Structures are given as C-alpha cells and as structure tokens.
Coordinates of C-alpha atoms in Angstrom, one line a residue:
X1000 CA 14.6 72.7 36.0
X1001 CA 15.7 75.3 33.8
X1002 CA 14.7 78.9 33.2
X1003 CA 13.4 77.7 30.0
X1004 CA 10.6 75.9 31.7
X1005 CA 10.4 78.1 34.5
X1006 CA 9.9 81.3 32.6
X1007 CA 6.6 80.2 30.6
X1008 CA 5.1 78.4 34.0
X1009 CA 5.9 81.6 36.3
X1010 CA 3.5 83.5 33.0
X1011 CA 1.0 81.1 33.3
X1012 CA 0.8 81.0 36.9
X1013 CA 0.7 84.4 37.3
X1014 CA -1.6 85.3 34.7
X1015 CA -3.8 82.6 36.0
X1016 CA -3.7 84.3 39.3
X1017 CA -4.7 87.6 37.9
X1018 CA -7.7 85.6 36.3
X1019 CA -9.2 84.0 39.2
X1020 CA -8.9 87.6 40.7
X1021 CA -10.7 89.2 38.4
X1022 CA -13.2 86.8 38.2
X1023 CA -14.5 87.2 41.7
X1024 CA -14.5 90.7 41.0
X1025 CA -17.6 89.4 37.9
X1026 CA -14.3 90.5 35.4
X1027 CA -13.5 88.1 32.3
X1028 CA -10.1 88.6 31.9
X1029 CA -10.2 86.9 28.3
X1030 CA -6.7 88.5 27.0
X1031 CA -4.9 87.0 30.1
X1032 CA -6.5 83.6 29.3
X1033 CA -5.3 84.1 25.6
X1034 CA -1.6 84.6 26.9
X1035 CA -1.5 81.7 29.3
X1036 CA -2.6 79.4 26.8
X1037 CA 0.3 80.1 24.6
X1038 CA 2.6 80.4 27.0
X1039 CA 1.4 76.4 28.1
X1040 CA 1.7 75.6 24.2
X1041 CA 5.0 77.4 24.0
X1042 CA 6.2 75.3 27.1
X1043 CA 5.0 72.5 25.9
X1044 CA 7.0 72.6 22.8
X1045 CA 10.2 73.9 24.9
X1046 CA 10.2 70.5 26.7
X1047 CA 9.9 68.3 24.3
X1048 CA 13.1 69.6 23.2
X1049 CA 14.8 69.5 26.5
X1050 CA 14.0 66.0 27.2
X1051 CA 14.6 64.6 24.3
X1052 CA 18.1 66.6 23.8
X1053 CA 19.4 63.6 21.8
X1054 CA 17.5 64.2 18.6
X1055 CA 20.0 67.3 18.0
X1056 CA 22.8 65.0 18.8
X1057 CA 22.0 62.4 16.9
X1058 CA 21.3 64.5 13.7
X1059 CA 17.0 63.6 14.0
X1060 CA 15.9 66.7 14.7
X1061 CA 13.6 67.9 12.0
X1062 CA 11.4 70.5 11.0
X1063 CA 7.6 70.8 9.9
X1064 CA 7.1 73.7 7.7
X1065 CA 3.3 74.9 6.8
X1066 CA 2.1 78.4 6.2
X1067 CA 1.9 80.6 9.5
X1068 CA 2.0 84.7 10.1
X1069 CA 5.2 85.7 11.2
X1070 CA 4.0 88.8 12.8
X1071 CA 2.1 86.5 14.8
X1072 CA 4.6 84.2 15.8
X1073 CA 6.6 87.3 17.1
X1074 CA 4.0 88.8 19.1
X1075 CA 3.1 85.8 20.9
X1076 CA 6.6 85.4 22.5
X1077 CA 6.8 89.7 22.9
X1078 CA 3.0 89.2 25.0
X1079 CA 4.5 86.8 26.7
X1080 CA 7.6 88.0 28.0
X1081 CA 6.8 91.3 28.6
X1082 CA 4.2 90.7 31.1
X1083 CA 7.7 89.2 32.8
X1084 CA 9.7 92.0 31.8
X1085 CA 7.4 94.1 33.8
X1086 CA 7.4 92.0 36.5
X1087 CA 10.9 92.8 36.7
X1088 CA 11.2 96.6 36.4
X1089 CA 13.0 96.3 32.8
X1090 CA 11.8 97.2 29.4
X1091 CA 10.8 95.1 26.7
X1092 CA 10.8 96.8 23.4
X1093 CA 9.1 95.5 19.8
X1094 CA 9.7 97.1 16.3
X1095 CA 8.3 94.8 13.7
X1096 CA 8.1 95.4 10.1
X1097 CA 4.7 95.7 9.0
X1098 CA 6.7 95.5 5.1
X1099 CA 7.0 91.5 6.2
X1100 CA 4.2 89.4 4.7
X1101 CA 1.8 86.7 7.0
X1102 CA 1.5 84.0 4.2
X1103 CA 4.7 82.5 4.9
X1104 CA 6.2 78.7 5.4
X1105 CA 8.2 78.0 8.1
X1106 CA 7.7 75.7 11.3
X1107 CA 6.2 77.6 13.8
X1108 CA 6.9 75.9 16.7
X1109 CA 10.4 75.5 15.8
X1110 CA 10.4 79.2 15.3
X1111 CA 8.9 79.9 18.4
X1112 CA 10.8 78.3 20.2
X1113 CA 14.2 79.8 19.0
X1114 CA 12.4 83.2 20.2
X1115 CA 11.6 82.0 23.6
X1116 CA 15.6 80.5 24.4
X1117 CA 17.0 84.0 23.2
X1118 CA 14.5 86.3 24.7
X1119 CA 14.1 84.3 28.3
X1120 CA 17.9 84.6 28.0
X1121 CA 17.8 88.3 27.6
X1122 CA 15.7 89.0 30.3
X1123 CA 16.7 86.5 32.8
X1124 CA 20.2 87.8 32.6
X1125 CA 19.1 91.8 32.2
X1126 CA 18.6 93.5 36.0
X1127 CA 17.8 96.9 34.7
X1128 CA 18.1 98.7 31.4
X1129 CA 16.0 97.4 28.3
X1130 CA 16.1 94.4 26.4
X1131 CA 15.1 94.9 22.3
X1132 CA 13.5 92.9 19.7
X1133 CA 13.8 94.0 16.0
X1134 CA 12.4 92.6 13.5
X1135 CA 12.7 93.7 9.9
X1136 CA 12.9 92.6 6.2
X1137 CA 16.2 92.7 4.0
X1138 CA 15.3 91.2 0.6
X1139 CA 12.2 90.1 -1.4
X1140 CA 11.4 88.2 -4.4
X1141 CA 8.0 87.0 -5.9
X1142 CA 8.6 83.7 -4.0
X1143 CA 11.1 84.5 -0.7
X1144 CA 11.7 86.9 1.7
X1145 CA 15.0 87.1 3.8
X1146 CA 14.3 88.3 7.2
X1147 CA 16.4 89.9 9.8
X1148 CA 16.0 88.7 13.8
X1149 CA 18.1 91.3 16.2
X1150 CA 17.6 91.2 19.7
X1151 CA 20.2 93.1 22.0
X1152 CA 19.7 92.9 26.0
X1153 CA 22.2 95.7 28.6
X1154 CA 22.4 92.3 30.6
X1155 CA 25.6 90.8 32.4
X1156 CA 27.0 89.6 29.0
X1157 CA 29.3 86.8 28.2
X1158 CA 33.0 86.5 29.7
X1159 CA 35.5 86.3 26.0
X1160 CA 36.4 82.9 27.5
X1161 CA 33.3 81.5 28.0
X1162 CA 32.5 82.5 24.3
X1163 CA 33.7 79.2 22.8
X1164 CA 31.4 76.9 24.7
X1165 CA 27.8 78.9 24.7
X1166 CA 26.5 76.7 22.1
X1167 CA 27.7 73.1 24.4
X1168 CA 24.9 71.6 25.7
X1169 CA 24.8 71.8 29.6
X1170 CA 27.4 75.0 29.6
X1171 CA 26.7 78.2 31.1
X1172 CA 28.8 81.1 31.6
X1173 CA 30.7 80.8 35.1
X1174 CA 28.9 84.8 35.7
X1175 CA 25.6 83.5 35.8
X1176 CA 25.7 83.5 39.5
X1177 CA 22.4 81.6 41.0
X1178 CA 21.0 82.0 38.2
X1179 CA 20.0 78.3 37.1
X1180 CA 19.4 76.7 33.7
X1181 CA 20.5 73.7 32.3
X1182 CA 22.6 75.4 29.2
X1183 CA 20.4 74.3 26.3
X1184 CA 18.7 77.1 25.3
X1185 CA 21.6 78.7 22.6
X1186 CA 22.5 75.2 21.7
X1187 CA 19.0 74.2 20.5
X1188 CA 18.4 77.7 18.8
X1189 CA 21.6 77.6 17.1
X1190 CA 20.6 73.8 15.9
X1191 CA 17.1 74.6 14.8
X1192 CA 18.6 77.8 12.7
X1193 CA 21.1 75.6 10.7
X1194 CA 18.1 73.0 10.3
X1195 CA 16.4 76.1 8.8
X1196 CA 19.5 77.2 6.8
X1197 CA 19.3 80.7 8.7
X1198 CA 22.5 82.4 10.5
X1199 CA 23.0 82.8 14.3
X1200 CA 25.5 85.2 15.3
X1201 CA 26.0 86.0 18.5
X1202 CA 28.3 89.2 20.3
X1203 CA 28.8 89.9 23.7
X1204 CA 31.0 91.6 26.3
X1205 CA 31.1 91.3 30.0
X1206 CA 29.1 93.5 31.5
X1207 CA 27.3 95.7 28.9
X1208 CA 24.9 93.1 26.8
X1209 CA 24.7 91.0 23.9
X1210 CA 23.4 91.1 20.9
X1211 CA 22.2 88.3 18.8
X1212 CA 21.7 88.3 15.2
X1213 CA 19.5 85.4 12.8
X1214 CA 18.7 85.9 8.9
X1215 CA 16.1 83.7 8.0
X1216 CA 15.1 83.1 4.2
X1217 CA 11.4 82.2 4.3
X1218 CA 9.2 80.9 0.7
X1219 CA 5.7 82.5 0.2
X1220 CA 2.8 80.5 0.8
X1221 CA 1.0 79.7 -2.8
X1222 CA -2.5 80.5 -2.9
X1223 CA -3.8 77.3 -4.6
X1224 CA -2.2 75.1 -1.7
X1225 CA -5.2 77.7 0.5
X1226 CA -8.1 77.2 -1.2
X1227 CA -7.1 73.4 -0.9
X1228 CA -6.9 73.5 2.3
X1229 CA -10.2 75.0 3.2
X1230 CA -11.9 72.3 1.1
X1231 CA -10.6 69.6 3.6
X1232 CA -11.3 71.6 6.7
X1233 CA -15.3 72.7 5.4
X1234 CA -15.4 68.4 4.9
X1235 CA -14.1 67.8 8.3
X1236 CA -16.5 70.1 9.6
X1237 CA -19.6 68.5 8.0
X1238 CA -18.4 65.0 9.7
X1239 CA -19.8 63.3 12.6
X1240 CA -18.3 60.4 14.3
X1241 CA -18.8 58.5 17.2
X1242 CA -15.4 58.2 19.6
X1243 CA -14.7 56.0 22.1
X1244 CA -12.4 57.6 24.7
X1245 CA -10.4 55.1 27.2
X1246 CA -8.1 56.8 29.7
X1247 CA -7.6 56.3 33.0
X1248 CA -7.2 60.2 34.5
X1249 CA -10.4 61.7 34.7
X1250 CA -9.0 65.4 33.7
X1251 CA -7.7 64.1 30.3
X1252 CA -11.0 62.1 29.7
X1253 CA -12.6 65.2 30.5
X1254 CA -10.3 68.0 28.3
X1255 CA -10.3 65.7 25.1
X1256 CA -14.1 64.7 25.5
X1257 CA -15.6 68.3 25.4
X1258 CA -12.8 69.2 22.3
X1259 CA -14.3 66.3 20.5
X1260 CA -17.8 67.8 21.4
X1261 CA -17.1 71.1 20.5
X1262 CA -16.1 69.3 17.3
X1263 CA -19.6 67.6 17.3
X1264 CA -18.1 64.6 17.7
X1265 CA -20.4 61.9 19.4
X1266 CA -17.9 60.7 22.5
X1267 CA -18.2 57.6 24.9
X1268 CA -15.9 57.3 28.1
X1269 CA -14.1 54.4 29.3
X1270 CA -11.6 54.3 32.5
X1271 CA -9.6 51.8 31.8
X1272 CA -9.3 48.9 28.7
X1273 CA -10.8 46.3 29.9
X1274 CA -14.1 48.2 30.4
X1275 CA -13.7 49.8 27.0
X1276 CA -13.4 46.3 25.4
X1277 CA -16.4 45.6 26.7
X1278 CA -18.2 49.0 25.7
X1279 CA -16.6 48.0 22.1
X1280 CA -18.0 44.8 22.2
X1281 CA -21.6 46.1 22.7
X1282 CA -21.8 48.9 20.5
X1283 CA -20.3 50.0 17.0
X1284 CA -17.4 53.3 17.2
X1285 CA -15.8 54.9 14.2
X1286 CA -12.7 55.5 16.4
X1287 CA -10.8 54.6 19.3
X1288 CA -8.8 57.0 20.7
X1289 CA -6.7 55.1 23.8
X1290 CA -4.6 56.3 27.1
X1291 CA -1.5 54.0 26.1
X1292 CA -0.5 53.3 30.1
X1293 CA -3.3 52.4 32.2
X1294 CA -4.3 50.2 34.8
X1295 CA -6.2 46.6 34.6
X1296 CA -5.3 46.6 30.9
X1297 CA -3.5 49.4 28.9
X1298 CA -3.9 50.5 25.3
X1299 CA -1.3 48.3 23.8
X1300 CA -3.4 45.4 24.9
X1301 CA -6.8 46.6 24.2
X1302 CA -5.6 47.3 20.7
X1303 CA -4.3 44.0 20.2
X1304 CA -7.3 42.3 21.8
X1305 CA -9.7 44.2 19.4
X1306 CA -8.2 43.3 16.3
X1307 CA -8.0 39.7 17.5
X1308 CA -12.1 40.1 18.1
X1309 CA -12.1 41.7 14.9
X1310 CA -10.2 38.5 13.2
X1311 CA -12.2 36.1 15.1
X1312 CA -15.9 37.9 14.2
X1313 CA -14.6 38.9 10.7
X1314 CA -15.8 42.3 10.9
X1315 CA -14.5 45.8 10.0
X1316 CA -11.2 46.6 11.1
X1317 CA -12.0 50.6 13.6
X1318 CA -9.3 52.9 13.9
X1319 CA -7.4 52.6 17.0
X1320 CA -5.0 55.8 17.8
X1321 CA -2.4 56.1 20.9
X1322 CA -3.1 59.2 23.0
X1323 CA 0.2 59.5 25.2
X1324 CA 2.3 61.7 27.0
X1325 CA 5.3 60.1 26.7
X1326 CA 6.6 61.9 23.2
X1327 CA 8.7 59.5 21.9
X1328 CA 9.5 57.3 18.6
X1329 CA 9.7 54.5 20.7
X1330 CA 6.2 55.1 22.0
X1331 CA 5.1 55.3 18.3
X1332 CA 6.4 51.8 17.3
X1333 CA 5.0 50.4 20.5
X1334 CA 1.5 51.9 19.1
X1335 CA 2.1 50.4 15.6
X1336 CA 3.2 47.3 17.0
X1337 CA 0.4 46.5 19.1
X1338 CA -2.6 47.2 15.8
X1339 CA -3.1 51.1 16.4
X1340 CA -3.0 53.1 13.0
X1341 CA -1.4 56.1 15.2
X1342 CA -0.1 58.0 17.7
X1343 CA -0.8 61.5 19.4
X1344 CA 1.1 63.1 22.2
X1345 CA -1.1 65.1 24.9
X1346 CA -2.0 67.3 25.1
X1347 CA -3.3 68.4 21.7
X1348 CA -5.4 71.5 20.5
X1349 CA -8.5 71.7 18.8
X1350 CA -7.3 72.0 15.6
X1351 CA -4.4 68.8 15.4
X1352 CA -7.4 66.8 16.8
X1353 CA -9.8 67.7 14.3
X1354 CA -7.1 67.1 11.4
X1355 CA -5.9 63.8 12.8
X1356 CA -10.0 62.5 12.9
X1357 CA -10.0 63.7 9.4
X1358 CA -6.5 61.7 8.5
X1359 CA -8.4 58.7 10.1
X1360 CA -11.7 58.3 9.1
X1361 CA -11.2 59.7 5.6
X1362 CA -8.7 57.6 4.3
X1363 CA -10.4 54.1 4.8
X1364 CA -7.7 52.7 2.7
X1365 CA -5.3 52.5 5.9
X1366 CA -8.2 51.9 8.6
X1367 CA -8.0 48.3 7.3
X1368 CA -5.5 46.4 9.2
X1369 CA -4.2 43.5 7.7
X1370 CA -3.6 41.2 11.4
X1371 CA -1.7 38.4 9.2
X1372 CA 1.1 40.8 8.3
X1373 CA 1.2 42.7 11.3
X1374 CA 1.6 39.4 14.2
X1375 CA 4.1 36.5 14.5
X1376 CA 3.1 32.9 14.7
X1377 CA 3.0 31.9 17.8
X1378 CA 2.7 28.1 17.4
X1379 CA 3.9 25.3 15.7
X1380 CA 1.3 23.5 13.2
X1381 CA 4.2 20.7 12.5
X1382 CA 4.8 20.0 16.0
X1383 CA 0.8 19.2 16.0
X1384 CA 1.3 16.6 12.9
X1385 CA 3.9 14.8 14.3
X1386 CA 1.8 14.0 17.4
X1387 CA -1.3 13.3 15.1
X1388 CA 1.0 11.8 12.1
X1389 CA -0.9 14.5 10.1
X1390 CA -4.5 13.4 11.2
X1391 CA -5.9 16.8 9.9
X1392 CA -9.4 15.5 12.2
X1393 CA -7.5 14.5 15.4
X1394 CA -5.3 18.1 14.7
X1395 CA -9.1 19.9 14.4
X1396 CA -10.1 18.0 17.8
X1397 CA -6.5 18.9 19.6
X1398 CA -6.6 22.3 18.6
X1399 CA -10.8 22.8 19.5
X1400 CA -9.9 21.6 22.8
X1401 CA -7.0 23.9 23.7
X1402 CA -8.8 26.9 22.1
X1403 CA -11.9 25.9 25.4
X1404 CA -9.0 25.5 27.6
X1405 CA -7.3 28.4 26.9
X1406 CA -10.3 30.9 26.9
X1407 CA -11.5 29.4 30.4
X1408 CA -7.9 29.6 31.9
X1409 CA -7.5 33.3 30.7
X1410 CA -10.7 33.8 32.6
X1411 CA -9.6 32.1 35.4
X1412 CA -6.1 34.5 35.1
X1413 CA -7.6 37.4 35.2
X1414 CA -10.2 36.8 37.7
X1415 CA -7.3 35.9 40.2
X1416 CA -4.9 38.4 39.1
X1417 CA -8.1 41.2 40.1
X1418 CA -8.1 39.1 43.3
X1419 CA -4.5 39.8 44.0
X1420 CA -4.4 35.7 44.5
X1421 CA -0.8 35.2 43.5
X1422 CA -0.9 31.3 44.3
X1423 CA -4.0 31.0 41.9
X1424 CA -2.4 32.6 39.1
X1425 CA 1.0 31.1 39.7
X1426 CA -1.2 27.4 39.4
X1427 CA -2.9 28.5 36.3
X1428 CA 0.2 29.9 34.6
X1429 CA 1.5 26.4 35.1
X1430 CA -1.7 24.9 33.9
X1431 CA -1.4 26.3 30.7
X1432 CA 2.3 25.1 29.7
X1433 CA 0.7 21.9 29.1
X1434 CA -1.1 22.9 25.9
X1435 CA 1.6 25.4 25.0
X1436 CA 4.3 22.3 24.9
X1437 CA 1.5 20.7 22.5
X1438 CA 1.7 23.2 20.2
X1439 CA 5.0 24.3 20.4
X1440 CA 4.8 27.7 21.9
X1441 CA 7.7 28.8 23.5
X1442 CA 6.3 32.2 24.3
X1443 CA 3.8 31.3 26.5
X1444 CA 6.0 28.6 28.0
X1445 CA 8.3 31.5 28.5
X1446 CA 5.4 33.9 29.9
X1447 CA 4.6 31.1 32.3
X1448 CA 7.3 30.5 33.8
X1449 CA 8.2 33.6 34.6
X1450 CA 5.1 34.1 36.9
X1451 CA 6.0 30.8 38.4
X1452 CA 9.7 32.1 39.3
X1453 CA 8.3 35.3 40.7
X1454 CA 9.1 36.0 43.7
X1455 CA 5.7 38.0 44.9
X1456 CA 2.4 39.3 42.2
X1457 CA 3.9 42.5 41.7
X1458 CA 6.8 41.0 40.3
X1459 CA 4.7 38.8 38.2
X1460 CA 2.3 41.3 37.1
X1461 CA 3.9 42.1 33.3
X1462 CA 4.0 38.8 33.2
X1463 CA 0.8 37.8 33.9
X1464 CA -0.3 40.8 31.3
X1465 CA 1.8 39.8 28.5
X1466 CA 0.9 35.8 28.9
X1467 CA -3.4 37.4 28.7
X1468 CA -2.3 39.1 25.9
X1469 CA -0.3 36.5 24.2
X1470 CA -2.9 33.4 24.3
X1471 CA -5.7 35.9 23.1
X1472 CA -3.9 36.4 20.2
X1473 CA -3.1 32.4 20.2
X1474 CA -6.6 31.9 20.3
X1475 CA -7.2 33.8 17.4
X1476 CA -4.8 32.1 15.1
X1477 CA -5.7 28.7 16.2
X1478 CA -9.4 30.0 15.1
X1479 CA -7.5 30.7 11.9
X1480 CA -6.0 27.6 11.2
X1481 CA -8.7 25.2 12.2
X1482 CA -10.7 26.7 9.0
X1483 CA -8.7 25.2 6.9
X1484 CA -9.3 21.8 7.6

C-alpha cells in the first residue's frame, strides 16, 4: 500500500530477521525486539488512520491527551528510522533538548504518528545527503511549554506547482517517480496539528530538500492527577479475575491468554460461541471477553444469548466486551447493541488490557444490564387476547406451548443447519411461522421466509443465524410475560 505502512513493516521485518539470526548464534537481541515492537504499535496506529481517512473529512477525528515523555515519543520514531536510514546509506541526525520536560499531556499516538508521515517522507524521498530532526524548546511557563519540531531532508523536494495540493488527500508530487504512496501522509499530519492547535509549515524547492516546521504548545502534567493514578494501577494489580476467552484464531486466543496471565488473571478458552455458551453455562466468569466474527455462532449472538439466560435464570448480569479488529464506530454500536458493555480493537498491550479489566469489573454500577431497556418487543400480547378474548389462563396455556415449540424447533435448526441439511432447515423455518402469526411476530415471519426463498444454505445462512437468535430472545420475553398472569 503506501510507504507509510511499508516503512514500519520493512523495520520489523528486518529487525526480526536480525533476531532469529542472532538467536541461533545463543544471542538475545533484546534492543531489536524493543524496536520492532514499536515499530508494529506505530503501524498499527498509522493504519487506523489510513483506512478510516473519513474521520478527517468528516470533522471526527479526535484526540486523547494523557501525560507521556516527549523525549520518548521522539526517540522511538529516530530508533526506528534510522535503522532504515542506514539501510539506505543516508544520515539520520537527532538534537533534542534535554531543557524539554517528560511530564507532559498530549496524545501520543497522535504525536507519533505526525513524526512517522514527515520523517518516512524525508527519507523515502532523500537518496544521499542527511535528513535532520531538531527538537528544541521556545517558551515556558509554570503550566506550558511551547515546543519547536524542525526536520529538514537534502531530498528531491517539491515542484512550486505541486505546492498547493501536498496537503490533498491522494496527491503526490508528479517527481515522485516510482516511488509509491497513497498521498496521506502531510494531509493527516497537517489535520492532527490543527486538532492540536500547533503550526505546520512546510518549504521546499525542487531539488535541494524541504524543510518542515510544527510549534506545539503542550500543558504540564499536575502531580496530584500522578499519585491518583498509581492508586488505581497498585488496586488493579491486587485483583484476580477469572476470563473467559472466545475466539476463533488460535494465535489471538493464545497472545491475549498469556497477557491476561501475566496479569494473573485466571483465563478459560473457548473456539467458537456456541462452545463458550456452554462453558458459561457450567461455570461462573467475572468477564467475557469475545472474538465478535466467528464461526457456528459469533459474539453478537453469544452476548445476546447470555443475557437472555441471564433474564430467564434471574442471575447476575457478567461483563461481556467485543475484542475485534475491525476498528470502527459501527463495530462499537453493533457491540452495544447486541448486550456487551464494550469494545476493544486487537491487538491491545498489556497495559490498555489491564485498564479496561479494571474499567469493568470495578465499576459494578454499569456491569448490570438492564435487558428491558436494551431489546424490542418482538410480539404482540393483543393479538394473543383477541384470539383468547383476554382469557389470561388460555393466553398462559398458548404462550407455554409456543415457548416448548420454539425451544425444540431451534434445536432442531441448529442441528440441521451443522448438518448442512438445507431442506430440513428450510421445513423448520416454515414450521415456526405458524406460532409466530399467533403472536404477531413479524420478525421471525420475516427471518423465515427468507430461508424459505433461498436459493441454496449459504444463502440462507444469516438467515438462519438471525431467526436462532431472534426466537431465543422471544423465548425469553414470553418467559417474561407469562409471570404476570
């Protein structure tokens, strides 16, 4: 795709390589470890951007300031790139104010990756020569410090009519022969600079180089917000929970299974939701943390089949969280939607995951999940009275009977749709619009029909999903409404 993406994979791969090297020679390369894994978190970050371009269009991109080190933040993109920098026979040069204080709020990822579009810019586009990073403070006050960015490269430089467009999305300069890129790299910096209220000026000339200048106004960390903070992370540290993971990929069951035990978390595996239904059925878990697409049955439905168990045994509502890759706030409301409490996007470090159990299981107030407010009704009561003239026994009877019905015909659903018997499921699917026309639900006759009219089971199969989905959740308000009479 673009050299944004490529530059940080061709670090990782390469340090990687010098790893495995090493290792057979009984060396533990632990600094070249250190750099790949921020170049894969840098990357990460980078593409989140790029794919979701629209944010910046649309005026939703936003920021997430907390206190980082700035020097920090610098030197991991200058470790980076000049391991690539040598690679290519160029220089990469550093001078860093050592006047500039760590305890400072800005968003680091944000600021990172601002660094890493104007520096992989700089040396992608720089053949020979040097490329220089200076960083150094202007101004300071007992609560801000105004910081200068100035990075100058002796690449190819910018034709004056190519000037006007460089922060376009999709525009490069027409010199940048063969040299790739999609064009989003100035135009995301520049963004993320006037979301931070900082200045991005950018000279060039064909030719010699450019030079790009930012002036950043950062506020002081406090100290009281500090000792604050370590009082939550000491408590999370003290806790010990027992986690049910459910995904389907073995290397993400694996990676998030031994953070959680390095957390000294107690975990359980599951490979798919309908086996982790099961395992929840059978044992008691302080949190759920579910693969949202998977096969058999994904984490939208197990959430919503566990809160209808939960409903229907009146017991204790567990934390359910999304675990996706997909990062999107789309994805979010689908998790919400379907009874999780929340959403995280894979993969995730150590740390997020160990503030996100603490967000969780601390806060009981918003484990609770109120299903009642949450769901829609899904049948008609009145349609019931008018066939029993408001009999309230005969309705108890009618709607006792559908409930067996239903809970055998799911079974029956399911146990064909595994079988990959299309005819079966097409029979039961129109089975079950008789009690759906009794109670007037015109979801499942909808659901229904649509696996009738399909035209082969792979066609059918959201169908069939949804209509499992949909009458376990039927069940569980009919359950509801039959204790009132």
């Amino acid at each position: 795709m673009s050299h944004e993406i490529r530059t940080p994979i061709n670090a990782i791969l390469g340090l990687l390589e010098l790893v495995i090297k090493k290792y057979k020679t009984n060396e533990f390369d632990i600094q070249s470890i250190d750099i790949a894994y921020q170049a894969a978190n840098d990357l990460l970050d980078l593409i989140g951007d790029i794919l979701d371009i629209s944010k910046i269009e649309s005026g939703k991109l936003t920021l997430m300031p907390e206190k980082n080190n700035f020097k920090n933040t610098i030197y991991s993109v200058y470790k980076i790139y000049s391991y690539l920098a040598i690679q290519k026979g160029i220089k990469f040069n550093l001078d860093f104010d050592e006047n500039i204080r760590e305890d400072l709020i800005y968003d680091d990822a944000r600021m990172k990756q601002v660094l890493v579009n104007i520096v992989a810019n700089a040396i992608k586009f720089t053949e020979k020569g040097s490329v220089n990073l200076s960083v150094y403070l202007i101004e300071k006050s007992n609560d801000t410090y105004k910081i200068k960015i100035m990075l100058t490269d002796q690449g190819i430089g910018i034709p004056d009519h190519d000037m006007a467009g460089i922060f376009q999305a999709f525009n490069q300069a027409n010199n940048h022969d063969g040299k790739g890129g999609t064009g989003l790299g100035l135009m995301i910096s520049k963004a993320i600079c006037d979301l931070m209220s900082a200045s991005f000026d950018i000279e060039s000339r064909e030719n010699i180089g450019t030079k790009i200048s930012i002036v950043l106004n950062f506020n002081i960390y406090k100290q009281d917000n500090a000792v604050s903070l370590e009082k939550n992370s000491i408590e999370v540290e003290n806790k010990r929970y027992k986690i049910l993971i459910v995904d389907d990929y073995a290397p993400n069951r694996l990676l998030i299974s031994e953070q959680l035990k390095y957390l000294n978390h107690s975990v359980v595996q599951s490979i798919n939701g309908k086996e982790a239904l099961d395992i929840y059925m059978l044992d008691k878990f302080d949190l759920v943390i579910t693969d949202c697409n998977m096969p058999e049955m994904d984490g939208y439905e197990l959430a919503r089949k566990i809160r209808c168990y939960e409903k229907e045994h009146d017991i204790e509502s567990i934390y359910i969280i999304g675990y996706t890759a997909n990062a999107q706030r789309e994805i979010i409301d689908d998790c919400l939607a379907a009874g999780m409490n929340g959403c995280l996007f894979k993969p995730i470090t150590i740390d997020d995951l160990n503030n996100a159990i603490h967000e969780a299981l601390t806060n009981k107030e918003i484990v609770e999940y109120d299903l009642k407010k949450n769901e829609e009704r899904f049948f008609d009561i009145d349609m019931v009275n008018a066939l029993t003239s408001g009999n309230l026994e005969l309705n108890k009877k009618i709607l006792e009977q559908i409930l067996i019905v239903n809970i055998e015909d799911i079974k029956d659903l399911e146990s064909a749709f595994n079988e990959q018997n299309f005819i079966r499921c097409k029979s039961i699917a129109h089975k079950m619009k008789s009690g759906a026309n009794i109670i007037g639900c015109k979801q499942i006759l909808e659901k229904c029909s649509n696996i009738e009219d399909s035209l082969s089971l792979e066609k059918a199969e959201s169908h069939v999903k949804d209509l499992i989905s949909l009458t376990s959740i039927i069940n569980g308000q009919i359950k509801n409404e039959m204790q009132t009479y």
